[in-house]
Coordinates of N, CA and C in Angstrom, one line a residue:
M1 N 74.0 112.4 -135.8 CA 74.7 111.3 -135.3 C 76.1 111.7 -134.8
T2 N 76.6 110.9 -133.9 CA 77.9 111.2 -133.4 C 78.9 110.0 -133.6
S3 N 80.1 110.2 -133.3 CA 81.1 109.2 -133.5 C 81.2 108.2 -132.3
T4 N 80.3 108.3 -131.4 CA 80.3 107.5 -130.2 C 79.2 106.5 -130.1
V5 N 78.4 106.4 -131.2 CA 77.2 105.5 -131.2 C 77.7 104.1 -131.2
P6 N 77.3 103.2 -130.4 CA 77.8 101.8 -130.4 C 77.3 101.1 -131.6
A7 N 78.1 100.0 -131.9 CA 77.8 99.2 -133.1 C 76.4 98.5 -132.9
L8 N 75.7 98.3 -134.0 CA 74.5 97.6 -134.0 C 74.6 96.2 -134.8
G9 N 73.7 95.3 -134.5 CA 73.8 94.0 -135.2 C 74.9 93.1 -134.8
T10 N 75.2 92.2 -135.7 CA 76.3 91.2 -135.4 C 77.6 91.9 -135.5
R11 N 78.6 91.4 -134.8 CA 79.9 92.0 -134.8 C 80.7 91.5 -136.0
T12 N 80.5 90.4 -136.4 CA 81.4 89.8 -137.5 C 80.5 89.5 -138.7
A13 N 81.0 89.8 -139.9 CA 80.3 89.4 -141.2 C 80.4 87.9 -141.3
E14 N 79.3 87.3 -141.2 CA 79.3 85.8 -141.2 C 80.0 85.2 -142.4
G15 N 80.8 84.2 -142.1 CA 81.5 83.4 -143.2 C 82.8 84.0 -143.6
S16 N 83.3 84.9 -143.0 CA 84.6 85.5 -143.4 C 85.3 86.2 -142.2
A17 N 86.5 86.6 -142.4 CA 87.3 87.3 -141.3 C 86.9 88.8 -141.3
L18 N 86.1 89.2 -142.3 CA 85.6 90.6 -142.3 C 84.8 90.9 -141.1
Q19 N 85.2 91.9 -140.4 CA 84.4 92.3 -139.2 C 83.6 93.6 -139.4
A20 N 84.0 94.5 -140.3 CA 83.2 95.7 -140.5 C 83.6 96.3 -141.8
V21 N 82.8 97.2 -142.3 CA 83.0 98.0 -143.5 C 83.0 99.5 -143.1
L22 N 84.0 100.2 -143.5 CA 84.1 101.6 -143.2 C 84.1 102.4 -144.6
L23 N 83.2 103.3 -144.7 CA 83.0 104.0 -146.0 C 83.3 105.5 -145.9
D24 N 84.0 105.9 -146.9 CA 84.2 107.4 -147.1 C 82.9 107.9 -147.7
M25 N 82.7 109.2 -147.7 CA 81.5 109.8 -148.1 C 81.6 110.5 -149.5
D26 N 82.2 111.7 -149.5 CA 82.3 112.5 -150.7 C 83.1 111.8 -151.8
G27 N 82.5 111.6 -153.0 CA 83.1 110.9 -154.1 C 83.1 109.4 -154.0
T28 N 82.7 108.9 -152.9 CA 82.6 107.4 -152.7 C 81.2 107.0 -152.7
L29 N 80.4 107.6 -151.8 CA 78.9 107.2 -151.7 C 78.1 108.3 -152.4
V30 N 78.5 109.6 -152.3 CA 77.8 110.6 -153.0 C 78.7 111.3 -154.0
D31 N 78.1 111.7 -155.1 CA 78.9 112.3 -156.2 C 79.1 113.8 -156.0
T32 N 79.9 114.2 -154.9 CA 80.1 115.5 -154.5 C 81.5 116.1 -154.6
E33 N 82.5 115.3 -155.0 CA 83.8 115.9 -155.1 C 83.8 117.1 -156.1
G34 N 83.0 117.1 -157.2 CA 82.9 118.2 -158.1 C 82.2 119.4 -157.4
F35 N 81.3 119.1 -156.5 CA 80.6 120.2 -155.8 C 81.6 121.0 -155.0
W36 N 82.5 120.3 -154.3 CA 83.4 121.0 -153.5 C 84.3 122.0 -154.4
W37 N 84.7 121.5 -155.5 CA 85.6 122.3 -156.3 C 84.8 123.5 -156.9
D38 N 83.5 123.3 -157.3 CA 82.7 124.4 -157.8 C 82.5 125.4 -156.7
V39 N 82.3 125.0 -155.5 CA 82.1 125.9 -154.4 C 83.3 126.7 -154.1
E40 N 84.5 126.0 -154.1 CA 85.8 126.7 -153.9 C 86.0 127.7 -155.0
A41 N 85.7 127.4 -156.2 CA 85.9 128.3 -157.3 C 85.0 129.5 -157.2
E42 N 83.8 129.3 -156.8 CA 82.8 130.4 -156.6 C 83.2 131.3 -155.5
V43 N 83.6 130.7 -154.4 CA 84.0 131.6 -153.2 C 85.3 132.4 -153.6
F44 N 86.2 131.8 -154.2 CA 87.4 132.6 -154.5 C 87.2 133.6 -155.6
A45 N 86.2 133.3 -156.5 CA 85.8 134.3 -157.5 C 85.3 135.6 -156.8
G46 N 84.5 135.3 -155.7 CA 84.0 136.4 -155.0 C 85.1 137.2 -154.3
L47 N 86.2 136.6 -154.0 CA 87.3 137.2 -153.4 C 88.3 137.9 -154.4
G48 N 87.9 137.7 -155.7 CA 88.7 138.3 -156.8 C 89.8 137.4 -157.3
H49 N 89.7 136.1 -157.2 CA 90.7 135.2 -157.6 C 90.1 134.1 -158.4
T50 N 90.9 133.6 -159.4 CA 90.5 132.5 -160.2 C 91.4 131.3 -159.9
L51 N 90.8 130.1 -159.6 CA 91.5 128.9 -159.3 C 92.0 128.3 -160.5
D52 N 93.2 127.8 -160.5 CA 93.8 127.0 -161.5 C 93.3 125.6 -161.5
D53 N 92.8 125.1 -162.6 CA 92.2 123.7 -162.6 C 93.1 122.6 -162.1
S54 N 94.4 122.8 -162.3 CA 95.4 121.8 -161.9 C 95.4 121.7 -160.3
W55 N 95.0 122.7 -159.6 CA 94.9 122.6 -158.1 C 93.9 121.6 -157.6
R56 N 93.0 121.3 -158.5 CA 91.9 120.4 -158.1 C 92.5 119.0 -157.6
H57 N 93.5 118.6 -158.2 CA 94.1 117.3 -157.8 C 94.8 117.4 -156.4
V58 N 95.2 118.7 -156.1 CA 95.9 118.9 -154.8 C 94.9 118.9 -153.7
V59 N 93.8 119.5 -153.8 CA 92.8 119.7 -152.7 C 91.8 118.5 -152.6
V60 N 91.6 117.7 -153.6 CA 90.6 116.7 -153.6 C 90.9 115.7 -152.4
G61 N 89.8 115.4 -151.7 CA 89.9 114.3 -150.7 C 90.6 114.8 -149.4
G62 N 91.1 116.0 -149.3 CA 91.8 116.4 -148.2 C 90.9 117.0 -147.1
P63 N 91.4 117.2 -145.9 CA 90.7 117.9 -144.9 C 90.6 119.4 -145.3
M64 N 89.6 120.0 -144.8 CA 89.4 121.4 -145.2 C 90.5 122.3 -144.8
S65 N 91.1 122.0 -143.6 CA 92.3 122.8 -143.2 C 93.4 122.8 -144.2
R66 N 93.6 121.6 -144.8 CA 94.7 121.5 -145.8 C 94.3 122.1 -147.1
S67 N 93.1 121.7 -147.6 CA 92.7 122.2 -149.0 C 92.5 123.7 -149.0
A68 N 91.8 124.2 -148.0 CA 91.6 125.7 -147.9 C 92.9 126.4 -147.6
G69 N 93.7 125.9 -146.8 CA 95.0 126.5 -146.6 C 95.8 126.6 -147.8
F70 N 95.8 125.5 -148.6 CA 96.6 125.5 -149.9 C 96.1 126.6 -150.8
L71 N 94.7 126.7 -150.9 CA 94.1 127.7 -151.8 C 94.4 129.1 -151.4
I72 N 94.4 129.4 -150.1 CA 94.7 130.7 -149.6 C 96.2 131.1 -150.0
E73 N 97.1 130.1 -149.8 CA 98.5 130.4 -150.1 C 98.7 130.5 -151.6
A74 N 98.0 129.7 -152.4 CA 98.2 129.7 -153.8 C 97.7 131.0 -154.4
T75 N 96.6 131.5 -153.9 CA 96.0 132.7 -154.5 C 96.4 134.0 -153.9
G76 N 96.9 133.9 -152.6 CA 97.2 135.1 -151.9 C 96.0 135.8 -151.4
A77 N 94.8 135.1 -151.3 CA 93.6 135.8 -150.9 C 93.7 136.3 -149.5
D78 N 93.0 137.5 -149.3 CA 93.0 138.1 -148.0 C 91.9 137.6 -147.1
I79 N 92.1 136.4 -146.6 CA 91.0 135.7 -145.8 C 91.7 134.7 -144.9
T80 N 91.1 134.6 -143.7 CA 91.7 133.6 -142.7 C 91.1 132.2 -143.0
L81 N 91.8 131.2 -142.5 CA 91.3 129.8 -142.7 C 89.9 129.6 -142.1
A82 N 89.7 130.2 -140.9 CA 88.4 130.1 -140.2 C 87.3 130.7 -141.0
E83 N 87.6 131.9 -141.6 CA 86.6 132.6 -142.4 C 86.3 131.8 -143.7
L84 N 87.3 131.3 -144.3 CA 87.1 130.6 -145.5 C 86.3 129.3 -145.3
S85 N 86.6 128.6 -144.2 CA 85.9 127.3 -143.9 C 84.4 127.6 -143.7
V86 N 84.0 128.7 -143.1 CA 82.6 129.0 -143.0 C 82.0 129.2 -144.4
L87 N 82.7 130.0 -145.2 CA 82.1 130.2 -146.5 C 82.0 129.0 -147.4
L88 N 83.0 128.1 -147.3 CA 83.0 126.8 -148.1 C 81.9 125.9 -147.6
N89 N 81.7 125.7 -146.2 CA 80.7 124.9 -145.7 C 79.3 125.4 -146.0
D90 N 79.1 126.8 -145.9 CA 77.8 127.4 -146.3 C 77.5 127.2 -147.7
G91 N 78.5 127.4 -148.6 CA 78.3 127.2 -150.0 C 77.9 125.7 -150.4
F92 N 78.6 124.8 -149.7 CA 78.4 123.4 -150.0 C 77.0 123.0 -149.5
E93 N 76.6 123.5 -148.3 CA 75.2 123.1 -147.9 C 74.2 123.6 -148.8
R94 N 74.4 124.8 -149.4 CA 73.4 125.3 -150.3 C 73.4 124.5 -151.6
R95 N 74.5 124.0 -152.0 CA 74.6 123.2 -153.2 C 73.9 121.9 -153.0
I96 N 74.2 121.2 -151.9 CA 73.6 119.9 -151.8 C 72.1 119.9 -151.5
G97 N 71.6 121.1 -151.1 CA 70.2 121.3 -150.9 C 69.4 121.3 -152.2
H98 N 70.1 121.5 -153.3 CA 69.5 121.4 -154.6 C 69.5 120.0 -155.2
D99 N 70.6 119.3 -155.1 CA 70.8 118.0 -155.7 C 71.9 117.3 -155.0
L100 N 71.6 116.0 -154.7 CA 72.7 115.2 -154.1 C 72.7 113.8 -154.7
P101 N 73.3 113.6 -155.8 CA 73.3 112.3 -156.5 C 74.2 111.3 -155.8
L102 N 73.7 110.1 -155.7 CA 74.5 109.0 -155.1 C 75.4 108.4 -156.2
M103 N 76.5 107.9 -155.8 CA 77.4 107.2 -156.8 C 76.7 105.9 -157.2
P104 N 76.9 105.5 -158.5 CA 76.3 104.2 -158.9 C 76.7 103.1 -158.0
G105 N 75.8 102.3 -157.5 CA 76.0 101.2 -156.7 C 76.0 101.5 -155.2
A106 N 75.9 102.7 -154.8 CA 76.0 103.1 -153.4 C 74.8 102.6 -152.6
A107 N 73.6 102.9 -153.1 CA 72.3 102.5 -152.4 C 72.3 101.0 -152.3
R108 N 72.6 100.3 -153.4 CA 72.6 98.8 -153.3 C 73.5 98.2 -152.3
L109 N 74.8 98.8 -152.2 CA 75.8 98.3 -151.3 C 75.3 98.6 -149.8
L110 N 74.8 99.7 -149.6 CA 74.3 100.0 -148.2 C 73.2 99.1 -147.8
T111 N 72.3 98.9 -148.7 CA 71.1 98.0 -148.4 C 71.6 96.6 -148.1
E112 N 72.6 96.1 -148.9 CA 73.1 94.7 -148.7 C 73.8 94.6 -147.4
L113 N 74.6 95.6 -147.0 CA 75.4 95.5 -145.8 C 74.4 95.5 -144.6
A114 N 73.3 96.3 -144.7 CA 72.3 96.4 -143.6 C 71.6 95.0 -143.5
A115 N 71.2 94.5 -144.7 CA 70.5 93.2 -144.7 C 71.3 92.1 -144.0
H116 N 72.6 92.1 -144.1 CA 73.4 91.1 -143.6 C 74.0 91.5 -142.2
E117 N 73.5 92.6 -141.7 CA 73.9 93.1 -140.4 C 75.5 93.2 -140.2
V118 N 76.1 93.7 -141.3 CA 77.5 94.0 -141.2 C 77.7 95.4 -140.6
P119 N 78.5 95.4 -139.5 CA 78.7 96.7 -138.9 C 79.4 97.7 -139.9
T120 N 78.8 98.8 -140.0 CA 79.2 99.8 -141.1 C 79.3 101.2 -140.5
A121 N 80.4 101.9 -140.8 CA 80.6 103.2 -140.4 C 80.9 104.2 -141.5
L122 N 80.5 105.4 -141.4 CA 80.8 106.4 -142.4 C 81.9 107.3 -141.8
V123 N 83.0 107.4 -142.5 CA 84.2 108.0 -142.1 C 84.6 109.1 -143.1
S124 N 84.4 110.3 -142.7 CA 84.6 111.4 -143.7 C 85.5 112.5 -143.2
A125 N 86.2 113.2 -144.1 CA 86.9 114.4 -143.7 C 86.0 115.7 -143.6
S126 N 84.8 115.5 -144.1 CA 83.9 116.6 -144.1 C 83.4 116.9 -142.6
H127 N 83.0 118.1 -142.4 CA 82.6 118.5 -141.0 C 81.3 117.9 -140.6
R128 N 81.0 117.8 -139.3 CA 79.7 117.2 -138.8 C 78.5 117.8 -139.5
R129 N 78.5 119.1 -139.6 CA 77.3 119.8 -140.2 C 77.0 119.3 -141.6
I130 N 78.0 119.0 -142.4 CA 77.9 118.5 -143.7 C 77.4 117.0 -143.7
I131 N 78.1 116.2 -142.9 CA 77.7 114.8 -142.8 C 76.2 114.6 -142.4
D132 N 75.8 115.4 -141.4 CA 74.4 115.2 -141.0 C 73.4 115.6 -142.1
R133 N 73.8 116.6 -142.9 CA 72.9 116.9 -144.1 C 72.9 115.8 -145.1
V134 N 74.1 115.2 -145.4 CA 74.2 114.1 -146.4 C 73.5 112.9 -145.9
L135 N 73.5 112.6 -144.6 CA 72.9 111.4 -144.0 C 71.4 111.4 -144.3
T136 N 70.7 112.5 -144.5 CA 69.3 112.5 -144.8 C 69.0 111.9 -146.1
T137 N 70.0 111.9 -147.0 CA 69.9 111.2 -148.3 C 70.4 109.8 -148.2
L138 N 71.6 109.5 -147.5 CA 72.1 108.2 -147.4 C 71.3 107.3 -146.5
G139 N 70.6 107.9 -145.5 CA 69.9 107.1 -144.6 C 70.7 106.8 -143.3
P140 N 70.5 107.5 -142.2 CA 71.3 107.2 -141.0 C 71.2 105.8 -140.5
Q141 N 70.2 105.1 -140.8 CA 70.0 103.8 -140.3 C 71.0 102.8 -140.9
H142 N 71.7 103.2 -142.0 CA 72.7 102.3 -142.6 C 74.0 102.3 -141.8
F143 N 74.2 103.2 -140.9 CA 75.5 103.3 -140.2 C 75.4 103.2 -138.7
A144 N 76.2 102.3 -138.1 CA 76.3 102.1 -136.7 C 76.9 103.4 -136.0
L145 N 77.8 104.0 -136.8 CA 78.4 105.3 -136.3 C 79.0 106.0 -137.4
T146 N 79.2 107.3 -137.2 CA 79.8 108.2 -138.2 C 80.9 109.0 -137.5
V147 N 82.0 109.3 -138.3 CA 83.1 110.0 -137.8 C 83.3 111.2 -138.8
A148 N 83.4 112.4 -138.2 CA 83.5 113.6 -139.0 C 84.9 114.2 -138.9
G149 N 85.4 114.9 -139.9 CA 86.7 115.5 -139.9 C 87.0 116.4 -138.8
D150 N 86.0 117.2 -138.3 CA 86.2 118.1 -137.2 C 86.0 117.5 -135.8
E151 N 85.9 116.2 -135.8 CA 85.8 115.5 -134.5 C 87.0 114.7 -134.1
V152 N 88.1 114.8 -134.9 CA 89.4 114.2 -134.6 C 90.5 115.2 -134.7
T153 N 91.5 115.1 -133.8 CA 92.6 116.0 -133.8 C 93.3 116.0 -135.1
R154 N 93.5 114.8 -135.7 CA 94.2 114.6 -137.0 C 93.3 113.8 -137.9
T155 N 92.8 114.4 -139.0 CA 91.9 113.7 -139.9 C 92.8 113.2 -141.0
K156 N 92.1 112.7 -142.1 CA 92.8 112.1 -143.2 C 93.9 113.1 -143.7
P157 N 95.1 112.6 -144.1 CA 95.5 111.3 -144.4 C 96.1 110.5 -143.2
H158 N 95.9 111.1 -142.0 CA 96.3 110.3 -140.8 C 95.3 109.2 -140.5
P159 N 95.7 108.2 -139.8 CA 94.9 107.0 -139.6 C 93.8 107.2 -138.5
D160 N 93.8 108.3 -137.8 CA 93.0 108.5 -136.6 C 91.5 108.3 -136.9
P161 N 90.9 108.8 -138.0 CA 89.5 108.6 -138.2 C 89.1 107.1 -138.3
Y162 N 89.9 106.4 -139.0 CA 89.6 104.9 -139.1 C 89.9 104.1 -137.9
L163 N 90.9 104.5 -137.1 CA 91.1 103.9 -135.9 C 90.0 104.2 -134.9
L164 N 89.5 105.4 -134.9 CA 88.4 105.7 -134.0 C 87.1 105.0 -134.4
A165 N 86.9 104.8 -135.7 CA 85.7 104.0 -136.1 C 85.8 102.6 -135.7
A166 N 87.0 102.0 -135.8 CA 87.2 100.6 -135.4 C 87.0 100.4 -133.9
V167 N 87.5 101.4 -133.1 CA 87.2 101.3 -131.7 C 85.8 101.4 -131.4
G168 N 85.1 102.3 -132.0 CA 83.6 102.5 -131.8 C 82.8 101.3 -132.2
L169 N 83.3 100.5 -133.2 CA 82.6 99.3 -133.6 C 83.1 98.1 -132.8
D170 N 84.1 98.3 -132.0 CA 84.7 97.2 -131.3 C 85.2 96.1 -132.2
V171 N 86.0 96.5 -133.2 CA 86.5 95.5 -134.2 C 88.0 95.8 -134.4
D172 N 88.7 94.9 -135.0 CA 90.1 95.0 -135.3 C 90.3 95.7 -136.7
P173 N 91.0 96.8 -136.7 CA 91.1 97.6 -138.0 C 91.7 96.7 -139.1
T174 N 92.5 95.7 -138.8 CA 93.1 94.9 -139.8 C 92.1 93.9 -140.4
R175 N 90.9 93.8 -139.8 CA 89.8 93.0 -140.3 C 88.6 93.9 -140.8
C176 N 89.0 95.1 -141.2 CA 88.0 96.0 -141.7 C 88.3 96.3 -143.2
A177 N 87.2 96.4 -144.0 CA 87.4 96.8 -145.4 C 87.0 98.3 -145.5
V178 N 87.8 99.1 -146.1 CA 87.5 100.5 -146.3 C 87.3 100.8 -147.8
V179 N 86.4 101.6 -148.1 CA 86.1 102.0 -149.5 C 86.4 103.5 -149.6
E180 N 87.3 103.9 -150.4 CA 87.8 105.3 -150.6 C 87.9 105.7 -152.0
D181 N 87.9 107.0 -152.3 CA 88.0 107.4 -153.7 C 89.2 108.3 -153.9
T182 N 90.0 108.7 -152.9 CA 91.1 109.6 -153.1 C 92.4 109.0 -152.5
A183 N 93.5 109.4 -152.9 CA 94.8 109.0 -152.3 C 94.9 109.4 -150.9
T184 N 94.4 110.5 -150.5 CA 94.4 111.0 -149.1 C 93.6 110.0 -148.2
G185 N 92.5 109.6 -148.6 CA 91.7 108.6 -147.8 C 92.3 107.3 -147.8
V186 N 92.8 106.8 -148.9 CA 93.5 105.5 -149.0 C 94.7 105.5 -148.0
A187 N 95.5 106.6 -148.0 CA 96.6 106.7 -147.1 C 96.2 106.6 -145.6
A188 N 95.1 107.2 -145.3 CA 94.6 107.1 -143.9 C 94.2 105.7 -143.6
A189 N 93.4 105.0 -144.5 CA 93.0 103.7 -144.2 C 94.1 102.7 -144.1
E190 N 95.1 102.8 -145.0 CA 96.2 101.9 -145.0 C 97.1 102.1 -143.7
A191 N 97.2 103.4 -143.3 CA 98.0 103.6 -142.1 C 97.3 103.0 -140.9
A192 N 96.0 102.9 -140.9 CA 95.2 102.2 -139.8 C 95.3 100.7 -139.9
G193 N 95.9 100.2 -141.0 CA 96.0 98.7 -141.1 C 94.8 98.1 -141.8
C194 N 93.9 98.8 -142.4 CA 92.7 98.3 -143.1 C 93.0 97.8 -144.5
H195 N 92.2 96.9 -145.0 CA 92.2 96.5 -146.4 C 91.4 97.6 -147.1
V196 N 91.9 98.0 -148.2 CA 91.3 99.1 -148.9 C 90.8 98.8 -150.3
V197 N 89.6 99.3 -150.6 CA 89.1 99.2 -152.0 C 89.1 100.7 -152.5
A198 N 89.8 101.0 -153.5 CA 89.9 102.3 -154.0 C 89.0 102.4 -155.3
V199 N 88.1 103.4 -155.3 CA 87.3 103.7 -156.5 C 87.6 105.1 -156.9
P200 N 88.7 105.4 -157.6 CA 89.1 106.7 -157.9 C 88.1 107.6 -158.5
S201 N 88.0 108.8 -158.0 CA 86.9 109.8 -158.5 C 87.5 110.9 -159.3
V202 N 88.7 111.4 -159.0 CA 89.3 112.5 -159.7 C 90.6 112.2 -160.2
A203 N 91.5 111.7 -159.3 CA 92.9 111.3 -159.7 C 93.0 109.8 -159.7
P204 N 93.9 109.2 -160.5 CA 94.1 107.8 -160.5 C 94.8 107.3 -159.3
I205 N 94.5 106.1 -158.9 CA 95.1 105.4 -157.7 C 95.6 104.1 -158.2
A206 N 96.9 103.7 -157.9 CA 97.5 102.5 -158.3 C 97.2 101.4 -157.3
P207 N 97.0 100.1 -157.8 CA 96.9 99.0 -156.9 C 98.1 98.8 -156.0
A208 N 98.0 98.2 -154.9 CA 99.1 97.9 -154.0 C 98.7 96.8 -153.1
R209 N 99.7 96.4 -152.2 CA 99.4 95.4 -151.2 C 98.3 95.9 -150.3
R210 N 97.3 95.0 -150.1 CA 96.1 95.3 -149.2 C 95.3 96.4 -149.9
R211 N 95.5 96.7 -151.2 CA 94.7 97.7 -151.8 C 94.2 97.1 -153.2
T212 N 92.9 97.2 -153.4 CA 92.3 96.7 -154.7 C 91.7 98.0 -155.3
V213 N 91.9 98.1 -156.6 CA 91.4 99.3 -157.3 C 90.3 98.8 -158.3
V214 N 89.1 99.4 -158.2 CA 88.0 99.1 -159.1 C 87.6 100.4 -159.8
S215 N 86.8 100.3 -160.9 CA 86.4 101.5 -161.6 C 85.1 102.1 -161.1
S216 N 84.3 101.2 -160.4 CA 83.0 101.7 -160.0 C 82.6 100.9 -158.7
L217 N 81.8 101.6 -157.9 CA 81.2 101.0 -156.7 C 80.3 99.8 -157.1
E218 N 79.8 99.8 -158.3 CA 78.9 98.7 -158.8 C 79.6 97.4 -158.8
Q219 N 81.0 97.4 -158.8 CA 81.7 96.2 -158.7 C 81.9 95.7 -157.3
V220 N 81.5 96.4 -156.3 CA 81.7 96.1 -154.9 C 80.4 95.6 -154.3
D221 N 80.5 94.4 -153.7 CA 79.4 93.8 -152.9 C 79.9 93.1 -151.7
L222 N 79.1 92.5 -150.9 CA 79.6 91.9 -149.7 C 80.5 90.7 -150.0
T223 N 80.2 89.9 -151.0 CA 81.1 88.8 -151.4 C 82.4 89.3 -151.8
F224 N 82.5 90.4 -152.5 CA 83.8 91.0 -152.9 C 84.5 91.4 -151.7
L225 N 83.9 92.1 -150.8 CA 84.5 92.6 -149.6 C 85.0 91.5 -148.7
R226 N 84.2 90.4 -148.5 CA 84.7 89.3 -147.8 C 85.9 88.6 -148.4
G227 N 86.0 88.7 -149.7 CA 87.1 88.0 -150.4 C 88.4 88.8 -150.2
L228 N 88.4 90.0 -149.6 CA 89.6 90.7 -149.5 C 90.5 90.2 -148.4
M229 N 90.0 89.3 -147.5 CA 90.8 88.8 -146.4 C 90.5 87.3 -146.3
P230 N 91.4 86.5 -145.9 CA 91.2 85.0 -145.8 C 90.3 84.7 -144.6
L231 N 89.8 83.5 -144.7 CA 89.0 82.9 -143.5 C 89.9 82.7 -142.3
E232 N 89.4 82.9 -141.1 CA 90.2 82.7 -139.9 C 90.2 81.2 -139.6

């Protein structure tokens, strides 16, 4: 899938000002944030370095350029960012080939959004090659479009991925609900003007204006998302 696929179904979620739902992938729909850290630790072990567990909170949810760059600098590993990115993506693909668990409530939410023809996009900092692999589990039919981290000049925490998704769906970003699990993703969605539901996966996230924090995706359904914004 590409980030230019037009929206399918009805443009507006009937009965509310909600126009679309934009979903993060790692740690939000699929339980893979731990996979990334395990792969990073494995790759750096092969380079002769041990990762400090406290760094996990620094790299979680970030674009690969930022997280990999941080780890290179922190460890002093003799490897370029481009070389490390290949190793991390290769390792992650091998890992998800064995097991790709969905987050509790993810399958139910995707099915409900599709049943009500709510325009839905997958917006991830992961690269296209990773998204396309994960989509075989999530079901590409659940998304009108997908946006990958290597398809935008500035990925999360910048607003560009969410703004691109709103343009692709032909909706107002201020009428979109975003579901994210990290502070980096939340920052991107809020900078785009979206209403955010945070489901923290690794580090805690505090409630704020236009931001609702829940403990599990099982608490999120269409009624909940519609209630984030008033009727027009």
